[in-house]
Amino acid sequence: MRILSGIKPSNVPTLGNYLGAMQNFVKLQNEYKDADIIVFVADLHSITVPIDRQELKKDIRSLAALYIAVGLDPVRTHIFIQSEVPCHSELSFVLECNSYIGEMERMIQFKEKSVKQGLTVSTGLLTYPCLMASDILLYDANYVPVGEDQKQHVELTRDIAIRFNNKYGETFTVPEPLIMKAGARIMSLQDPAHKMSKTDPNPKGYITLLDDINEAKNKIKRAVTDSLGVVKYDKENQGALANLMTIYSNLSGLSYEEIEKKYEGLGYKEFKEDLAEIVGSTLEKIQTKYYEIIKSPELDRILDEGRDYAYSIARKKLSKVYKRIGLGRN
Ligand code: ATP
Ligand code: LTN
């Protein structure tokens, strides 16, 4: 059984990325001892929107180090950088020829991002789900852990795989998305109607894993809350508090009921102060490991191993695909 996932290296990952994706990779790694686990830095996905070259370089290395800092064990999990395995782009074109423009235009993320960008939407942003499908199908991944917002792309990957298998014969494993319920969608600290995003123009809305600890604590203390003044999980009427409770529950392991009990008769202030401490100590642990690994030659060794492992699997699959279609000489 193989589990595979990736994250775009655009800015530093947020607490949303951590709770919606990275933390789940670690849980799966520790739970499924027999599974083959592949986690990559999806750097080709980052260039679908305009991005500064220096920033990209820095974010690629930084995300690789953060994977290890949050608890991925390079002995158990293969970690690599997507653009170092050219098969991803190669298969992507083949899949573009086996999917429809209408399917791409239907993707919610495309619609949202293209509205934001107006006339300068790149072709790559439209075809991006084919690249994501390649990331998954090259490795015959069985399970793909992602946040709620990526579910539609994994479903499209399934459709493309099934269509290809029907047309050319059994070639790809049809993957399943793995959406972990709690923490699947962490919302902005300033606007609970929008997901926490590292591209939010208001930095008070998100906390990144490399934020200064005190600054991060202050963002929690200043997060918007509702007017009821009671610590009770009620997504409908107290969306902002429910979001903070989700973060609290995920980081502390306490259930919503246990948190409600703990703060019975107390206001938001105590709750937020404790949450700020919890977030602070989580970041501190991650950052200590991060600063150790980011400057060590060990990181390059891990990424070389990951690249070679990924390449050996991907190249075989791509040859099979080319043969099935009739490309090349033999
Ligand atoms: P952007 O915020 O720029 O749209 P993104 O954060 O959605 O980008 P990635 O960085 O590639 O895109 O996301 C990596 C993973 O983190 C995905 O599985 C995604 O579903 C998850 N994720 C992103 N934001 C959140 C969030 N607010 N809550 C939970 N999970 C999230
Ligand atoms: N598109 C995803 C990141 C991503 C991914 C993948 C996730 C790229 N390729 C393959 C799982 C499997 C995103 O933007 N969050």
mmCIF file of N, CA and C in Angstrom, residues 229-232 257-267 270-271:
data_model
loop_
_atom_site.group_PDB
_atom_site.id
_atom_site.type_symbol
_atom_site.label_atom_id
_atom_site.label_comp_id
_atom_site.label_asym_id
_atom_site.label_seq_id
_atom_site.Cartn_x
_atom_site.Cartn_y
_atom_site.Cartn_z
ATOM 1 N N GLY A 229 -19.626 35.106 24.223
ATOM 2 C CA GLY A 229 -18.792 35.074 25.424
ATOM 3 C C GLY A 229 -18.745 33.731 26.147
ATOM 4 N N VAL A 230 -19.226 32.672 25.526
ATOM 5 C CA VAL A 230 -19.217 31.345 26.147
ATOM 6 C C VAL A 230 -18.369 30.404 25.290
ATOM 7 N N VAL A 231 -17.512 29.618 25.946
ATOM 8 C CA VAL A 231 -16.698 28.671 25.179
ATOM 9 C C VAL A 231 -17.532 27.425 24.882
ATOM 10 N N LYS A 232 -18.148 27.441 23.711
ATOM 11 C CA LYS A 232 -19.025 26.336 23.316
ATOM 12 C C LYS A 232 -18.865 26.135 21.816
ATOM 13 N N GLU A 257 -15.916 18.669 23.886
ATOM 14 C CA GLU A 257 -16.632 18.605 25.174
ATOM 15 C C GLU A 257 -15.673 18.862 26.330
ATOM 16 N N GLU A 258 -14.492 18.262 26.231
ATOM 17 C CA GLU A 258 -13.509 18.453 27.312
ATOM 18 C C GLU A 258 -13.077 19.918 27.399
ATOM 19 N N ILE A 259 -12.951 20.546 26.240
ATOM 20 C CA ILE A 259 -12.554 21.965 26.240
ATOM 21 C C ILE A 259 -13.690 22.808 26.835
ATOM 22 N N GLU A 260 -14.918 22.509 26.434
ATOM 23 C CA GLU A 260 -16.080 23.257 26.968
ATOM 24 C C GLU A 260 -16.113 23.166 28.487
ATOM 25 N N LYS A 261 -15.891 21.954 29.006
ATOM 26 C CA LYS A 261 -15.901 21.741 30.459
ATOM 27 C C LYS A 261 -14.817 22.557 31.147
ATOM 28 N N LYS A 262 -13.640 22.497 30.544
ATOM 29 C CA LYS A 262 -12.476 23.176 31.122
ATOM 30 C C LYS A 262 -12.718 24.689 31.268
ATOM 31 N N TYR A 263 -13.482 25.271 30.332
ATOM 32 C CA TYR A 263 -13.672 26.727 30.363
ATOM 33 C C TYR A 263 -15.081 27.143 30.790
ATOM 34 N N GLU A 264 -15.798 26.198 31.393
ATOM 35 C CA GLU A 264 -17.138 26.511 31.876
ATOM 36 C C GLU A 264 -17.061 27.659 32.881
ATOM 37 N N GLY A 265 -17.896 28.665 32.681
ATOM 38 C CA GLY A 265 -17.897 29.799 33.608
ATOM 39 C C GLY A 265 -16.774 30.802 33.363
ATOM 40 N N LEU A 266 -15.881 30.473 32.461
ATOM 41 C CA LEU A 266 -14.788 31.403 32.144
ATOM 42 C C LEU A 266 -15.063 32.031 30.776
ATOM 43 N N GLY A 267 -14.431 33.133 30.490
ATOM 44 C CA GLY A 267 -14.683 33.806 29.207
ATOM 45 C C GLY A 267 -13.696 33.380 28.131
ATOM 46 N N GLU A 270 -9.355 33.602 28.975
ATOM 47 C CA GLU A 270 -8.557 32.484 29.493
ATOM 48 C C GLU A 270 -8.316 31.452 28.401
ATOM 49 N N PHE A 271 -9.397 31.188 27.664
ATOM 50 C CA PHE A 271 -9.307 30.201 26.593
ATOM 51 C C PHE A 271 -8.231 30.613 25.579
#
